[in-house]
Amino acid sequence: MMLNYRDIVNVIVFTITFGYIIWIFLKSINKTYLHYYKYSVPYLLGGVVSGISILGIATAIILDGISGEIFFVLFGLGFMLFSYAESNLDKYIHGADSYKKHRKEMFYFLKYSLLLAIVMLLKKILH
């Protein structure tokens, strides 16, 4: 199968965009998390999961035949991990109010991901 110019341009644009997203993520990493190892693991893991899911979503958009719904679930789980790390760090550094706010966000992303996974499962079962 030969790639036409449109496919080549899509791959180049996607690669540049994904590289830019990775650069922005690495530039914006909160250095406080890296000082506290037990908080940095879910934070960095959330970044990796979100990055992979962005890659999957973009691939599903570029290649029309691929279903990208699972990547939306992973994207929500990646942000859940971010919120989990922030809530745990806030518990020990900033106080209870910030902890509660991030913990609430964490459960929001978890509910979103689970609901989307259930909808995808029902869609697969019914079709």
C-alpha positions as a Python dict, from the first residue, in 0.01 Angstrom:
ca = {
    (1, 'M'): (0, 0, 0),
    (2, 'M'): (148, 330, -111),
    (3, 'L'): (116, 642, 96),
    (4, 'N'): (-14, 941, -91),
    (5, 'Y'): (88, 1300, -20),
    (6, 'R'): (-210, 1359, 208),
    (7, 'D'): (-111, 1068, 434),
    (8, 'I'): (251, 1184, 446),
    (9, 'V'): (146, 1539, 538),
    (10, 'N'): (-90, 1405, 807),
    (11, 'V'): (187, 1194, 961),
    (12, 'I'): (434, 1485, 957),
    (13, 'V'): (185, 1730, 1108),
    (14, 'F'): (83, 1475, 1369),
    (15, 'T'): (445, 1400, 1462),
    (16, 'I'): (529, 1769, 1500),
    (17, 'T'): (215, 1830, 1706),
    (18, 'F'): (277, 1531, 1932),
    (19, 'G'): (640, 1638, 1982),
    (20, 'Y'): (521, 1986, 2077),
    (21, 'I'): (272, 1840, 2328),
    (22, 'I'): (548, 1629, 2486),
    (23, 'W'): (776, 1934, 2503),
    (24, 'I'): (502, 2141, 2673),
    (25, 'F'): (437, 1858, 2921),
    (26, 'L'): (804, 1821, 3011),
    (27, 'K'): (841, 2198, 3042),
    (28, 'S'): (539, 2229, 3271),
    (29, 'I'): (614, 1939, 3508),
    (30, 'N'): (571, 2058, 3863),
    (31, 'K'): (917, 2011, 4013),
    (32, 'T'): (763, 1976, 4361),
    (33, 'Y'): (635, 1630, 4268),
    (34, 'L'): (983, 1510, 4181),
    (35, 'H'): (1103, 1585, 4535),
    (36, 'Y'): (837, 1360, 4680),
    (37, 'Y'): (880, 1026, 4506),
    (38, 'K'): (551, 872, 4617),
    (39, 'Y'): (362, 1165, 4463),
    (40, 'S'): (564, 1184, 4142),
    (41, 'V'): (483, 828, 4030),
    (42, 'P'): (108, 883, 3968),
    (43, 'Y'): (179, 1232, 3833),
    (44, 'L'): (425, 1109, 3571),
    (45, 'L'): (217, 797, 3502),
    (46, 'G'): (-83, 1024, 3438),
    (47, 'G'): (127, 1217, 3187),
    (48, 'V'): (233, 903, 3008),
    (49, 'V'): (-123, 764, 2994),
    (50, 'S'): (-261, 1098, 2874),
    (51, 'G'): (14, 1125, 2612),
    (52, 'I'): (-52, 778, 2479),
    (53, 'S'): (-425, 846, 2466),
    (54, 'I'): (-370, 1173, 2278),
    (55, 'L'): (-157, 979, 2032),
    (56, 'G'): (-434, 719, 1996),
    (57, 'I'): (-706, 980, 1951),
    (58, 'A'): (-506, 1159, 1682),
    (59, 'T'): (-429, 830, 1509),
    (60, 'A'): (-798, 739, 1512),
    (61, 'I'): (-879, 1076, 1356),
    (62, 'I'): (-607, 1046, 1089),
    (63, 'L'): (-689, 686, 1003),
    (64, 'D'): (-1066, 687, 967),
    (65, 'G'): (-1110, 313, 1014),
    (66, 'I'): (-978, 290, 1372),
    (67, 'S'): (-1214, 321, 1666),
    (68, 'G'): (-1062, 559, 1923),
    (69, 'E'): (-1314, 531, 2206),
    (70, 'I'): (-1078, 342, 2436),
    (71, 'F'): (-833, 632, 2414),
    (72, 'F'): (-1095, 868, 2556),
    (73, 'V'): (-1125, 634, 2855),
    (74, 'L'): (-747, 635, 2895),
    (75, 'F'): (-740, 1013, 2866),
    (76, 'G'): (-985, 1040, 3158),
    (77, 'L'): (-781, 790, 3360),
    (78, 'G'): (-464, 990, 3293),
    (79, 'F'): (-622, 1305, 3430),
    (80, 'M'): (-754, 1103, 3724),
    (81, 'L'): (-395, 1008, 3806),
    (82, 'F'): (-291, 1375, 3781),
    (83, 'S'): (-566, 1473, 4024),
    (84, 'Y'): (-477, 1186, 4257),
    (85, 'A'): (-115, 1299, 4277),
    (86, 'E'): (-214, 1662, 4328),
    (87, 'S'): (-462, 1577, 4601),
    (88, 'N'): (-210, 1367, 4793),
    (89, 'L'): (57, 1633, 4766),
    (90, 'D'): (-189, 1905, 4867),
    (91, 'K'): (-288, 1703, 5172),
    (92, 'Y'): (62, 1741, 5311),
    (93, 'I'): (169, 2078, 5169),
    (94, 'H'): (-126, 2310, 5106),
    (95, 'G'): (-405, 2197, 5333),
    (96, 'A'): (-746, 2038, 5343),
    (97, 'D'): (-932, 2273, 5106),
    (98, 'S'): (-703, 2214, 4811),
    (99, 'Y'): (-693, 1842, 4895),
    (100, 'K'): (-1073, 1818, 4882),
    (101, 'K'): (-1090, 2009, 4554),
    (102, 'H'): (-841, 1781, 4378),
    (103, 'R'): (-993, 1468, 4531),
    (104, 'K'): (-1333, 1575, 4394),
    (105, 'E'): (-1176, 1624, 4048),
    (106, 'M'): (-1018, 1280, 4074),
    (107, 'F'): (-1353, 1113, 4136),
    (108, 'Y'): (-1510, 1316, 3854),
    (109, 'F'): (-1254, 1184, 3603),
    (110, 'L'): (-1289, 831, 3741),
    (111, 'K'): (-1670, 841, 3703),
    (112, 'Y'): (-1634, 981, 3350),
    (113, 'S'): (-1392, 705, 3249),
    (114, 'L'): (-1602, 428, 3402),
    (115, 'L'): (-1921, 556, 3243),
    (116, 'L'): (-1755, 577, 2904),
    (117, 'A'): (-1611, 226, 2944),
    (118, 'I'): (-1957, 89, 3032),
    (119, 'V'): (-2111, 261, 2730),
    (120, 'M'): (-1839, 115, 2506),
    (121, 'L'): (-1890, -232, 2651),
    (122, 'L'): (-2268, -212, 2600),
    (123, 'K'): (-2213, -90, 2245),
    (124, 'K'): (-1988, -389, 2170),
    (125, 'I'): (-2232, -634, 2329),
    (126, 'L'): (-2539, -499, 2149),
    (127, 'H'): (-2379, -486, 1805),
}
